[in-house]
Amino acid sequence: MSLKNRSVTIIEDLSNEEIEQVFCVADRMLESIKGQTELCAGQIMATLFYEPSTRTRLSFEAAMNRLGGRVISVSDAQTSSHAKGESLADTARVVGSYVDIMVIRHPSEGSPRIAADYAGVPVVNAGDGTHEHPTQTLCDLYTLRREKGHIKGLTVALWGDLKYGRTVHSLAYGLARFGARIVALADEGMELPEYVTARLLNEYSCHVIQGKASDLDRIVQQVDAVCLNPPSSKQLPLTAQYSGDESGHKDDRDSATGQIDVLYLTRLQKERQFSSEGAAKVRYKTIDHQFMKRAEFSDTLLMHPLPRVGELSCELDTDPRSIYFKQASFGVPIRMAL
Ligand code: NCD
């Protein structure tokens, strides 16, 4: 299988085997991150970022620079012809004639696909609105694989703004495909969209256990029971909803431990949903040292795509369970590999 000349606009663009292949190459990149200076010599990558970014853009650019290629960039839509009203299709067609690969972040869902249809070169989605962020998912899955040695059977709790946070959408598909169990703990009104849960169920037989973000501590005790002995919908515990079928079908994501192995935090995507006064009123919990002291979390890894804005206390940064900076650092080898 070759990824040559293929775009990655959603996580489904990569098969599980191809994802594994990217991880193997990323391992090699990590071993010698400064020793790859010929791999993309003579190639040019364009990064078109129509939304703010630090990690994603810079790790893509660092990756290309490490590989010996060159980078041209639009980091502010207001300085490009987008501000004059140019269509994305036209921009993609023109930029595609200048470069060998294009990376795009855009506020409109599906726009990387449009760019891919016109660019004539591979296009990589670096985040499209509330939809997907496939390369962040590669970083997340790679981090889990390195930390835990496997993804199958892990119980991963996605926590926070699961409606507008694009990282958790692609991650949920990736986790399901590799056999993890998903617990979705959303803030009120920010539940995983139905099209995501329906797809998880219909395409990957993945039954999401749903609850409220504020119930995280209570849910932890219920996860074991819910996971190992899924109730029919009539027997649902108040805070945990098992979204599987009514027959009590047991999803054999074997080797699951019954505890939460990973707590994946996300920030409130306030730019996507509220006026600033509205966002200020949302009471978003802060995960801190006190919270993580609970025995149930003694082996729970903490992940976050970053940036964080108050939901994750800095006092946890030196805690061995905190792997979010490692997760961010894998952005370079993963994007080099891709
Ligand atoms: C995320 C994004 O842009 O979707 N950041 C990232 O790329 N690592 C998460 C976020 O903005 O909350």
Short mmCIF file of C-alpha atoms and ligand atoms in Angstrom, two decimals:
data_model
loop_
_atom_site.label_atom_id
_atom_site.label_comp_id
_atom_site.label_asym_id
_atom_site.label_seq_id
_atom_site.Cartn_x
_atom_site.Cartn_y
_atom_site.Cartn_z
CA MET A 1 0.00 0.00 0.00
CA SER A 2 1.26 3.43 -0.75
CA LEU A 3 0.17 6.76 0.59
CA LYS A 4 1.84 8.46 -2.34
CA ASN A 5 -0.38 11.05 -3.99
CA ARG A 6 -3.23 10.41 -1.60
CA SER A 7 -4.98 13.00 0.50
CA VAL A 8 -5.85 12.55 4.17
CA THR A 9 -8.96 14.60 4.86
CA ILE A 10 -10.65 12.28 7.38
CA ILE A 11 -9.25 9.49 9.53
CA GLU A 12 -11.16 7.00 7.33
CA ASP A 13 -8.80 7.86 4.48
CA LEU A 14 -6.26 5.62 6.21
CA SER A 15 -6.78 1.91 6.81
CA ASN A 16 -5.70 0.40 10.12
CA GLU A 17 -2.72 -1.16 8.34
CA GLU A 18 -1.70 2.20 6.93
CA ILE A 19 -1.98 3.80 10.37
CA GLU A 20 0.25 1.06 11.79
CA GLN A 21 2.65 1.70 8.93
CA VAL A 22 2.75 5.42 9.78
CA PHE A 23 3.49 4.49 13.41
CA CYS A 24 6.37 2.21 12.41
CA VAL A 25 7.88 4.97 10.28
CA ALA A 26 7.32 7.47 13.13
CA ASP A 27 9.32 5.15 15.42
CA ARG A 28 12.18 5.33 12.92
CA MET A 29 11.87 9.11 12.65
CA LEU A 30 12.01 9.43 16.43
CA GLU A 31 15.17 7.37 16.60
CA SER A 32 16.93 9.83 14.35
CA ILE A 33 14.92 12.96 13.99
CA LYS A 34 17.91 14.97 12.74
CA GLY A 35 19.12 12.30 10.37
CA GLN A 36 16.38 12.50 7.72
CA THR A 37 17.47 15.58 5.85
CA GLU A 38 17.39 14.01 2.39
CA LEU A 39 13.98 12.33 2.41
CA CYS A 40 12.05 15.33 1.08
CA ALA A 41 14.89 17.31 -0.43
CA GLY A 42 13.59 19.36 -3.33
CA GLN A 43 9.95 19.13 -2.19
CA ILE A 44 7.78 22.04 -1.13
CA MET A 45 4.84 21.95 1.29
CA ALA A 46 2.25 24.74 1.56
CA THR A 47 0.49 25.27 4.87
CA LEU A 48 -2.78 27.19 4.52
CA PHE A 49 -4.14 28.00 7.97
CA TYR A 50 -7.42 29.90 8.00
CA GLU A 51 -7.84 29.34 11.76
CA PRO A 52 -5.39 29.91 14.63
CA SER A 53 -2.80 27.23 15.30
CA THR A 54 0.47 26.75 17.13
CA ARG A 55 1.22 23.02 17.47
CA THR A 56 -0.34 21.75 14.29
CA ARG A 57 1.14 24.25 11.87
CA LEU A 58 4.55 24.37 13.47
CA SER A 59 4.84 20.61 13.80
CA PHE A 60 3.91 20.15 10.14
CA GLU A 61 6.46 22.78 9.19
CA ALA A 62 9.12 21.38 11.52
CA ALA A 63 8.47 17.93 10.05
CA MET A 64 8.99 19.13 6.48
CA ASN A 65 12.09 21.09 7.48
CA ARG A 66 13.50 18.04 9.29
CA LEU A 67 12.96 16.02 6.10
CA GLY A 68 14.97 18.50 4.08
CA GLY A 69 11.98 19.99 2.25
CA ARG A 70 10.83 23.57 2.19
CA VAL A 71 7.69 25.27 3.38
CA ILE A 72 5.58 28.16 2.16
CA SER A 73 2.77 29.32 4.38
CA VAL A 74 -0.42 31.33 4.76
CA SER A 75 -0.87 31.65 8.48
CA ASP A 76 -3.47 34.39 8.41
CA ALA A 77 -6.43 34.17 6.04
CA GLN A 78 -6.74 37.96 6.08
CA THR A 79 -3.41 38.29 4.28
CA SER A 80 -4.38 35.92 1.45
CA SER A 81 -6.77 36.31 -1.49
CA HIS A 82 -9.36 34.57 0.65
CA ALA A 83 -9.95 38.05 2.07
CA LYS A 84 -10.76 39.27 -1.45
CA GLY A 85 -13.39 36.56 -1.83
CA GLU A 86 -11.41 33.95 -3.77
CA SER A 87 -12.95 30.48 -3.65
CA LEU A 88 -11.09 27.66 -1.93
CA ALA A 89 -11.24 25.66 -5.15
CA ASP A 90 -9.34 28.38 -7.02
CA THR A 91 -6.82 28.83 -4.21
CA ALA A 92 -6.22 25.07 -4.09
CA ARG A 93 -5.79 24.84 -7.86
CA VAL A 94 -3.21 27.62 -7.89
CA VAL A 95 -1.29 26.67 -4.75
CA GLY A 96 -1.32 23.05 -5.92
CA SER A 97 0.56 24.14 -9.02
CA TYR A 98 3.31 25.63 -6.83
CA VAL A 99 3.93 22.83 -4.33
CA ASP A 100 4.11 19.07 -3.82
CA ILE A 101 1.80 18.76 -0.83
CA MET A 102 -0.69 21.04 0.90
CA VAL A 103 -1.83 21.18 4.52
CA ILE A 104 -5.01 23.05 5.27
CA ARG A 105 -6.90 24.18 8.36
CA HIS A 106 -10.23 25.79 7.67
CA PRO A 107 -13.34 26.80 9.66
CA SER A 108 -15.72 25.12 7.19
CA GLU A 109 -16.39 21.43 7.61
CA GLY A 110 -15.41 19.47 4.52
CA SER A 111 -13.25 22.17 2.95
CA PRO A 112 -10.05 20.04 2.89
CA ARG A 113 -11.98 17.60 0.69
CA ILE A 114 -12.85 20.43 -1.69
CA ALA A 115 -9.22 21.53 -1.74
CA ALA A 116 -8.18 17.93 -2.43
CA ASP A 117 -10.55 17.75 -5.38
CA TYR A 118 -8.88 20.75 -7.02
CA ALA A 119 -5.29 20.81 -5.81
CA GLY A 120 -3.78 18.10 -8.00
CA VAL A 121 -1.41 17.30 -5.11
CA PRO A 122 -2.07 15.51 -1.80
CA VAL A 123 -3.98 17.56 0.74
CA VAL A 124 -3.84 16.92 4.48
CA ASN A 125 -6.59 18.14 6.78
CA ALA A 126 -5.17 20.00 9.77
CA GLY A 127 -8.64 20.58 11.26
CA ASP A 128 -11.89 21.53 9.53
CA GLY A 129 -14.38 23.37 11.72
CA THR A 130 -16.08 21.06 14.17
CA HIS A 131 -15.62 18.04 11.93
CA GLU A 132 -12.29 16.19 12.11
CA HIS A 133 -8.60 16.50 12.84
CA PRO A 134 -7.13 13.25 11.51
CA THR A 135 -3.43 13.94 12.12
CA GLN A 136 -4.12 14.87 15.75
CA THR A 137 -5.73 11.44 16.00
CA LEU A 138 -2.58 9.86 14.60
CA CYS A 139 -0.60 11.63 17.35
CA ASP A 140 -3.11 10.52 19.99
CA LEU A 141 -3.20 6.88 18.92
CA TYR A 142 0.58 6.81 18.56
CA THR A 143 0.97 8.21 22.07
CA LEU A 144 -1.33 5.51 23.43
CA ARG A 145 0.49 2.80 21.55
CA ARG A 146 3.83 3.95 22.93
CA GLU A 147 2.57 4.39 26.47
CA LYS A 148 0.35 1.34 26.76
CA GLY A 149 1.76 -0.93 24.05
CA HIS A 150 -1.73 -1.45 22.59
CA ILE A 151 -5.05 0.30 21.99
CA LYS A 152 -7.36 -2.70 21.91
CA GLY A 153 -9.23 -3.15 25.17
CA LEU A 154 -8.34 0.27 26.62
CA THR A 155 -11.15 2.29 28.16
CA VAL A 156 -10.81 5.90 27.07
CA ALA A 157 -12.99 8.63 28.56
CA LEU A 158 -13.48 11.63 26.28
CA TRP A 159 -14.29 14.58 28.47
CA GLY A 160 -15.59 18.12 27.92
CA ASP A 161 -16.84 19.73 24.74
CA LEU A 162 -17.50 16.68 22.60
CA LYS A 163 -19.84 18.46 20.24
CA TYR A 164 -17.63 21.17 18.81
CA GLY A 165 -14.21 19.64 19.56
CA ARG A 166 -13.10 18.09 16.28
CA THR A 167 -10.20 16.14 17.76
CA VAL A 168 -12.53 13.83 19.68
CA HIS A 169 -14.58 13.02 16.58
CA SER A 170 -11.71 11.57 14.59
CA LEU A 171 -10.24 10.08 17.76
CA ALA A 172 -13.46 8.25 18.58
CA TYR A 173 -13.44 6.62 15.13
CA GLY A 174 -9.78 5.70 15.51
CA LEU A 175 -10.26 4.24 18.99
CA ALA A 176 -13.27 2.24 17.86
CA ARG A 177 -11.40 0.87 14.87
CA PHE A 178 -8.56 -0.32 17.06
CA GLY A 179 -10.90 -1.93 19.59
CA ALA A 180 -10.90 0.55 22.47
CA ARG A 181 -13.94 1.20 24.64
CA ILE A 182 -15.25 4.77 24.65
CA VAL A 183 -16.84 6.61 27.55
CA ALA A 184 -18.17 10.02 26.47
CA LEU A 185 -18.48 12.53 29.32
CA ALA A 186 -19.82 15.71 27.83
CA ASP A 187 -20.67 19.05 29.29
CA GLU A 188 -24.33 19.86 29.03
CA GLY A 189 -25.35 20.60 25.46
CA MET A 190 -21.94 19.49 24.20
CA GLU A 191 -22.61 15.78 23.73
CA LEU A 192 -21.02 13.80 20.92
CA PRO A 193 -23.08 14.50 17.80
CA GLU A 194 -25.51 11.79 16.89
CA TYR A 195 -23.89 11.27 13.50
CA VAL A 196 -20.70 10.32 15.35
CA THR A 197 -22.30 7.90 17.83
CA ALA A 198 -24.42 6.37 15.07
CA ARG A 199 -21.38 5.77 12.94
CA LEU A 200 -19.45 4.30 15.86
CA LEU A 201 -22.28 1.88 16.45
CA ASN A 202 -23.20 1.02 12.87
CA GLU A 203 -19.76 0.86 11.32
CA TYR A 204 -17.59 -0.28 14.21
CA SER A 205 -20.10 -1.91 16.61
CA CYS A 206 -18.78 0.45 19.24
CA HIS A 207 -21.29 1.20 21.98
CA VAL A 208 -20.44 4.51 23.55
CA ILE A 209 -21.12 4.81 27.27
CA GLN A 210 -22.46 8.31 27.73
CA GLY A 211 -22.60 10.51 30.77
CA LYS A 212 -22.16 14.06 31.96
CA ALA A 213 -18.74 15.64 32.41
CA SER A 214 -19.75 16.71 35.90
CA ASP A 215 -20.43 13.08 36.79
CA LEU A 216 -16.95 11.89 35.98
CA ASP A 217 -16.20 10.80 39.54
CA ARG A 218 -19.48 8.93 39.93
CA ILE A 219 -19.28 7.37 36.52
CA VAL A 220 -15.88 5.91 37.18
CA GLN A 221 -17.46 3.53 39.65
CA GLN A 222 -20.17 2.60 37.18
CA VAL A 223 -17.99 2.01 34.15
CA ASP A 224 -16.93 -1.39 35.30
CA ALA A 225 -20.47 -2.61 35.73
CA VAL A 226 -21.72 -0.97 32.57
CA CYS A 227 -18.83 -2.24 30.46
CA LEU A 228 -18.77 -5.79 31.63
CA ASN A 229 -22.50 -6.29 31.92
CA PRO A 230 -24.25 -3.87 29.58
CA PRO A 231 -27.74 -3.15 30.83
CA SER A 232 -30.81 -2.91 28.67
CA SER A 233 -31.89 0.67 28.15
CA LYS A 234 -34.53 0.32 30.85
CA GLN A 235 -31.94 -0.50 33.48
CA LEU A 236 -29.68 2.40 32.77
CA PRO A 237 -27.98 3.98 35.73
CA LEU A 238 -28.99 7.62 35.89
CA THR A 239 -25.64 9.01 34.93
CA ALA A 240 -24.39 6.42 32.48
CA GLN A 241 -26.29 5.73 29.31
CA TYR A 242 -25.34 2.66 27.42
CA SER A 243 -25.98 3.43 23.80
CA GLY A 244 -25.83 -0.16 22.63
CA ASP A 245 -28.71 -2.23 21.41
CA GLU A 246 -31.63 -3.20 23.58
CA SER A 247 -30.69 -6.85 23.57
CA GLY A 248 -27.87 -6.11 25.96
CA HIS A 249 -25.41 -7.14 23.26
CA LYS A 250 -21.96 -7.45 24.76
CA ASP A 251 -19.19 -5.82 22.86
CA ASP A 252 -16.21 -8.02 23.34
CA ARG A 253 -13.49 -5.44 23.34
CA ASP A 254 -11.58 -8.06 25.21
CA SER A 255 -8.90 -7.52 27.81
CA ALA A 256 -10.66 -4.38 29.06
CA THR A 257 -9.79 -3.64 32.64
CA GLY A 258 -13.01 -1.97 33.76
CA GLN A 259 -11.19 1.15 34.89
CA ILE A 260 -10.63 4.32 32.95
CA ASP A 261 -7.21 3.92 31.36
CA VAL A 262 -7.14 7.31 29.73
CA LEU A 263 -8.89 10.58 30.43
CA TYR A 264 -8.82 12.67 27.26
CA LEU A 265 -9.64 16.27 28.16
CA THR A 266 -10.76 18.95 25.75
CA ARG A 267 -11.22 22.66 26.13
CA LEU A 268 -14.51 24.48 25.71
CA GLN A 269 -14.61 25.48 22.02
CA LYS A 270 -16.05 28.86 22.84
CA GLU A 271 -15.23 30.37 19.47
CA ARG A 272 -17.62 27.86 17.87
CA GLN A 273 -20.66 28.20 20.06
CA PHE A 274 -21.20 31.19 22.27
CA SER A 275 -21.02 34.87 22.52
CA SER A 276 -18.16 35.70 24.88
CA GLU A 277 -20.66 36.49 27.68
CA GLY A 278 -22.36 33.12 27.13
CA ALA A 279 -19.05 31.28 27.25
CA ALA A 280 -18.11 33.06 30.45
CA LYS A 281 -21.22 31.61 32.10
CA VAL A 282 -20.35 27.98 31.30
CA ARG A 283 -19.01 26.23 34.38
CA TYR A 284 -16.36 23.93 33.02
CA LYS A 285 -14.69 21.77 35.61
CA THR A 286 -10.95 21.95 36.25
CA ILE A 287 -9.12 18.65 36.56
CA ASP A 288 -6.48 19.16 39.23
CA HIS A 289 -4.23 17.34 41.61
CA GLN A 290 -6.99 16.95 44.18
CA PHE A 291 -9.28 15.34 41.63
CA MET A 292 -6.64 12.95 40.35
CA LYS A 293 -5.84 11.81 43.89
CA ARG A 294 -8.77 9.43 43.83
CA ALA A 295 -7.79 5.77 43.92
CA GLU A 296 -9.80 5.05 40.75
CA PHE A 297 -7.44 7.31 38.81
CA SER A 298 -4.19 5.92 40.12
CA ASP A 299 -3.29 4.48 36.69
CA THR A 300 -5.29 6.84 34.51
CA LEU A 301 -3.26 8.66 31.88
CA LEU A 302 -4.17 12.26 31.19
CA MET A 303 -4.22 13.42 27.58
CA HIS A 304 -5.22 16.72 25.98
CA PRO A 305 -4.75 17.92 22.40
CA LEU A 306 -3.93 21.39 23.79
CA PRO A 307 -4.27 24.31 24.04
CA ARG A 308 -5.72 24.17 27.54
CA VAL A 309 -7.56 27.13 28.95
CA GLY A 310 -8.29 26.34 32.58
CA GLU A 311 -9.77 22.84 32.42
CA LEU A 312 -6.44 21.19 33.22
CA SER A 313 -4.42 22.50 36.13
CA CYS A 314 -0.70 23.17 35.60
CA GLU A 315 -0.05 21.48 38.94
CA LEU A 316 -0.52 18.15 37.11
CA ASP A 317 2.24 18.87 34.58
CA THR A 318 4.88 16.99 36.54
CA ASP A 319 2.58 14.10 37.41
CA PRO A 320 3.76 10.88 35.71
CA ARG A 321 0.21 10.23 34.51
CA SER A 322 0.25 13.46 32.48
CA ILE A 323 1.35 12.70 28.96
CA TYR A 324 -0.08 15.68 27.07
CA PHE A 325 3.26 17.34 26.35
CA LYS A 326 4.67 14.06 25.11
CA GLN A 327 1.53 13.74 22.98
CA ALA A 328 2.24 17.18 21.50
CA SER A 329 5.89 16.34 20.89
CA PHE A 330 4.92 13.33 18.77
CA GLY A 331 3.40 15.79 16.30
CA VAL A 332 6.73 16.08 14.51
CA PRO A 333 7.68 12.39 14.02
CA ILE A 334 4.10 11.49 13.14
CA ARG A 335 3.85 14.22 10.52
CA MET A 336 7.30 13.37 9.19
CA ALA A 337 6.12 9.78 8.84
CA LEU A 338 2.91 10.77 7.08
C1 NCD B 1 -6.99 21.36 18.64
C2 NCD B 1 -7.70 21.88 17.42
O1 NCD B 1 -7.26 22.83 16.79
O2 NCD B 1 -8.69 21.26 17.08
N1 NCD B 1 -5.68 21.74 18.77
C3 NCD B 1 -4.72 21.04 18.10
O3 NCD B 1 -4.68 21.02 16.90
N2 NCD B 1 -3.83 20.37 18.81
C4 NCD B 1 -7.76 21.47 19.88
C5 NCD B 1 -8.41 22.76 20.25
O4 NCD B 1 -8.25 23.78 19.59
O5 NCD B 1 -9.09 22.74 21.26
#
